[in-house]
Each structure stands twice: as C-alpha cells, then as structure tokens.
C-alpha cells in the first residue's frame, strides 16, 4: 500500500530512478525541485531534502516569493511513486496559477489511483491546519488530474491563461 512520507535521504537512489524516468530537467509538480538544486550528489541531495523539510517550519522564513509548504513523497516498498505538496497559504502567484496543492506521479505509476489517494490524505492535513478551502489547479489538457480534483469535490472556478499555461482552477471546501 502506498504511503506518504517526509522527504528522506534514505531514498536517494530511489528518488534518482524516479527523476530519471521523468527525465532530467523536467518539472515535477509537487516535488519542490528547483532547476539549481544538486540532487545527484549525496551532499546536494541532503541539502535539498533539508530545504524541503525546513519549508514547513513556521519559525524559518520562507525563501523570497515562496510560502511555507509541507512536502510528502508517495512511496511503496521504498519505490518513489510521486510527490505532493501543501502550501500553507497563497501568495499572488499561487492564487493566480499554482494553488495550495501540487502533485505529480511518475509515468510508470500513473492510472493506479495514487494521486487520488495522496490528495485525500493531504486534504485532511489541510483541514487540520485550519484551512477551510483549498485551491488546486491543473493544465487544461490534464484529464487525469481534472478527474482526481473533481473526485474530491473540486468545483471549477474558471479556466485562465497564466505563467504556467492554460489552467483550470478548482476550489475544494474542507
């Protein structure tokens, strides 16, 4: 059974295998990976995992232009299947385009209900954080994500052109 875990250096090799399946340099929704992150070396990977963990800590100021965010990896039997992130609040960019929650499932793990499972768990965390509703967005061409969001009660507010491309914006009441 897949589980959500905090990012850990223990899964460095498993994470690299998943990254390579996505493709080097390919954006992975929900991962918190920045283009400048060195994830290939053990020290670089450890620094990245540390940044992901610190991003949830309200006593640590977020990076400029960012908000506090909790990251989880979707794992089964030490195999990285994907990632999901809960942003604790929205800034202007997130309200316009990114939303509270982002997630991505590696290509070979898709169509197994993993995103639906992970989103359900993270929606509970969002409610526990005191959020009354969350914004989730997806590319207009991403039918799987649309179905996942709607399965959890997502109500489409609009479709708009953004820095991320043409997206659907959904609100889910908690």
Coordinates of C-alpha atoms in Angstrom, one line a residue:
X1 CA 0.0 0.0 0.0
X2 CA 1.5 3.4 -0.9
X3 CA 2.2 5.8 1.9
X4 CA 3.0 9.5 2.3
X5 CA 6.4 10.1 4.0
X6 CA 8.5 13.1 4.7
X7 CA 11.4 13.5 2.3
X8 CA 14.4 11.5 3.4
X9 CA 18.0 11.0 2.2
X10 CA 17.5 7.2 2.7
X11 CA 15.7 7.1 -0.6
X12 CA 18.3 8.9 -2.7
X13 CA 18.8 6.1 -5.2
X14 CA 15.0 5.5 -5.5
X15 CA 14.4 9.2 -6.0
X16 CA 17.0 9.4 -8.7
X17 CA 15.4 6.5 -10.5
X18 CA 12.1 8.3 -10.5
X19 CA 13.7 11.5 -11.6
X20 CA 15.4 9.8 -14.5
X21 CA 12.1 8.3 -15.5
X22 CA 10.5 11.8 -15.7
X23 CA 13.7 13.0 -17.5
X24 CA 16.5 15.2 -16.2
X25 CA 15.4 18.8 -16.1
X26 CA 11.7 18.0 -16.4
X27 CA 9.5 19.8 -13.9
X28 CA 7.9 17.5 -11.4
X29 CA 4.8 19.0 -9.8
X30 CA 4.7 18.8 -6.0
X31 CA 8.4 17.9 -5.7
X32 CA 9.8 21.3 -4.6
X33 CA 12.7 20.7 -7.0
X34 CA 14.3 23.9 -8.4
X35 CA 16.5 23.9 -11.5
X36 CA 19.6 24.9 -9.4
X37 CA 19.2 22.0 -6.9
X38 CA 22.0 19.5 -7.0
X39 CA 20.3 16.2 -6.3
X40 CA 22.8 13.9 -7.9
X41 CA 25.4 14.0 -5.2
X42 CA 24.7 12.8 -1.6
X43 CA 25.6 16.2 -0.1
X44 CA 23.5 18.1 -2.7
X45 CA 20.5 15.7 -2.2
X46 CA 20.8 16.0 1.6
X47 CA 20.8 19.8 1.3
X48 CA 17.7 19.7 -0.9
X49 CA 15.9 17.3 1.5
X50 CA 16.8 19.6 4.4
X51 CA 15.3 22.6 2.4
X52 CA 12.1 20.7 1.8
X53 CA 11.7 19.8 5.5
X54 CA 12.6 23.4 6.7
X55 CA 10.0 24.9 4.3
X56 CA 7.2 23.6 6.6
X57 CA 8.7 25.2 9.7
X58 CA 6.9 28.4 10.6
X59 CA 9.9 29.6 12.6
X60 CA 12.0 29.6 9.4
X61 CA 11.3 32.4 7.0
X62 CA 10.4 31.1 3.5
X63 CA 12.5 31.9 0.5
X64 CA 11.6 35.2 -1.2
X65 CA 8.5 34.7 -3.3
X66 CA 7.7 31.4 -1.6
X67 CA 5.3 30.4 1.2
X68 CA 5.6 27.8 3.9
X69 CA 5.0 24.3 2.4
X70 CA 4.8 20.7 3.6
X71 CA 6.2 18.1 1.2
X72 CA 5.5 14.4 1.1
X73 CA 6.8 11.6 -1.1
X74 CA 4.4 8.9 -2.3
X75 CA 6.3 5.7 -1.7
X76 CA 5.6 2.0 -1.8
X77 CA 8.2 -0.6 -0.8
X78 CA 10.9 2.0 -1.0
X79 CA 10.0 2.9 -4.5
X80 CA 9.3 6.6 -5.3
X81 CA 6.0 6.9 -7.0
X82 CA 5.5 10.6 -6.8
X83 CA 5.3 13.7 -4.6
X84 CA 2.6 16.0 -3.2
X85 CA 2.9 19.4 -1.6
X86 CA 0.6 21.5 0.6
X87 CA 1.3 25.3 0.6
X88 CA 0.1 26.7 3.9
X89 CA -1.1 30.0 2.3
X90 CA -1.4 31.6 -1.1
X91 CA 0.6 34.5 -2.4
X92 CA -0.5 36.4 -5.6
X93 CA 1.2 33.8 -7.9
X94 CA -0.3 30.8 -6.2
X95 CA -3.8 32.4 -6.1
X96 CA -3.5 33.1 -9.8
X97 CA -1.9 29.9 -11.0
X98 CA -0.3 27.5 -8.6
X99 CA -2.9 26.8 -5.8
X100 CA -2.4 25.3 -2.3
X101 CA -1.7 21.7 -3.5
X102 CA 0.6 20.4 -6.2
X103 CA 1.3 16.8 -7.0
X104 CA 2.9 14.6 -9.6
X105 CA 3.1 10.8 -10.2
X106 CA 6.0 9.2 -12.1
X107 CA 5.0 8.0 -15.6
X108 CA 5.1 4.2 -14.9
X109 CA 3.0 4.6 -11.7
X110 CA 0.1 6.5 -13.3
X111 CA -3.5 5.2 -13.6
X112 CA -3.3 3.4 -10.2
X113 CA -5.3 5.9 -8.2
X114 CA -2.2 7.2 -6.4
X115 CA -2.9 10.9 -6.9
X116 CA -6.5 10.4 -5.7
X117 CA -5.2 8.6 -2.6
X118 CA -2.5 11.2 -1.8
X119 CA -4.8 14.1 -2.4
X120 CA -7.3 12.7 0.0
X121 CA -4.7 12.4 2.7
X122 CA -3.3 15.9 2.1
X123 CA -6.8 17.4 2.1
X124 CA -7.2 16.0 5.7
X125 CA -3.9 17.7 6.6
X126 CA -5.1 21.0 5.1
X127 CA -8.2 20.8 7.3
X128 CA -6.1 20.1 10.3
X129 CA -4.0 23.2 9.5
X130 CA -7.3 25.2 9.7
X131 CA -7.8 25.8 6.0
X132 CA -11.5 26.0 5.2
X133 CA -10.9 25.5 1.4
X134 CA -8.0 24.9 -0.9
X135 CA -7.3 26.0 -4.4
X136 CA -5.9 23.3 -6.8
X137 CA -5.0 23.9 -10.4
X138 CA -4.2 21.7 -13.4
X139 CA -3.4 22.1 -17.0
X140 CA -6.5 22.1 -19.2
X141 CA -5.2 19.1 -21.1
X142 CA -4.6 17.0 -17.9
X143 CA -7.7 15.0 -17.8
X144 CA -6.4 12.6 -15.1
X145 CA -5.8 15.5 -12.7
X146 CA -9.1 17.1 -13.6
X147 CA -10.9 13.8 -12.6
X148 CA -8.8 13.5 -9.4
X149 CA -9.7 17.0 -8.3
X150 CA -13.4 16.6 -9.1
X151 CA -13.5 13.2 -7.4
X152 CA -12.6 15.1 -4.2
X153 CA -15.3 17.7 -4.7
X154 CA -13.4 20.3 -6.6
X155 CA -15.6 23.0 -8.1
X156 CA -14.2 24.7 -11.1
X157 CA -14.0 28.4 -10.7
X158 CA -12.5 29.3 -14.1
X159 CA -10.1 28.5 -16.9
X160 CA -7.4 31.0 -17.5
X161 CA -4.1 31.7 -19.2
X162 CA -1.2 32.0 -16.7
X163 CA 2.5 31.8 -16.5
X164 CA 2.1 28.1 -16.2
X165 CA 0.0 27.9 -19.4
X166 CA -3.8 27.5 -19.7
X167 CA -5.1 26.1 -16.4
X168 CA -8.3 25.0 -14.7
X169 CA -8.7 26.5 -11.2
X170 CA -10.7 24.5 -8.6
X171 CA -11.8 25.1 -5.0
X172 CA -12.4 22.3 -2.6
X173 CA -14.2 23.0 0.7
X174 CA -12.9 21.2 3.7

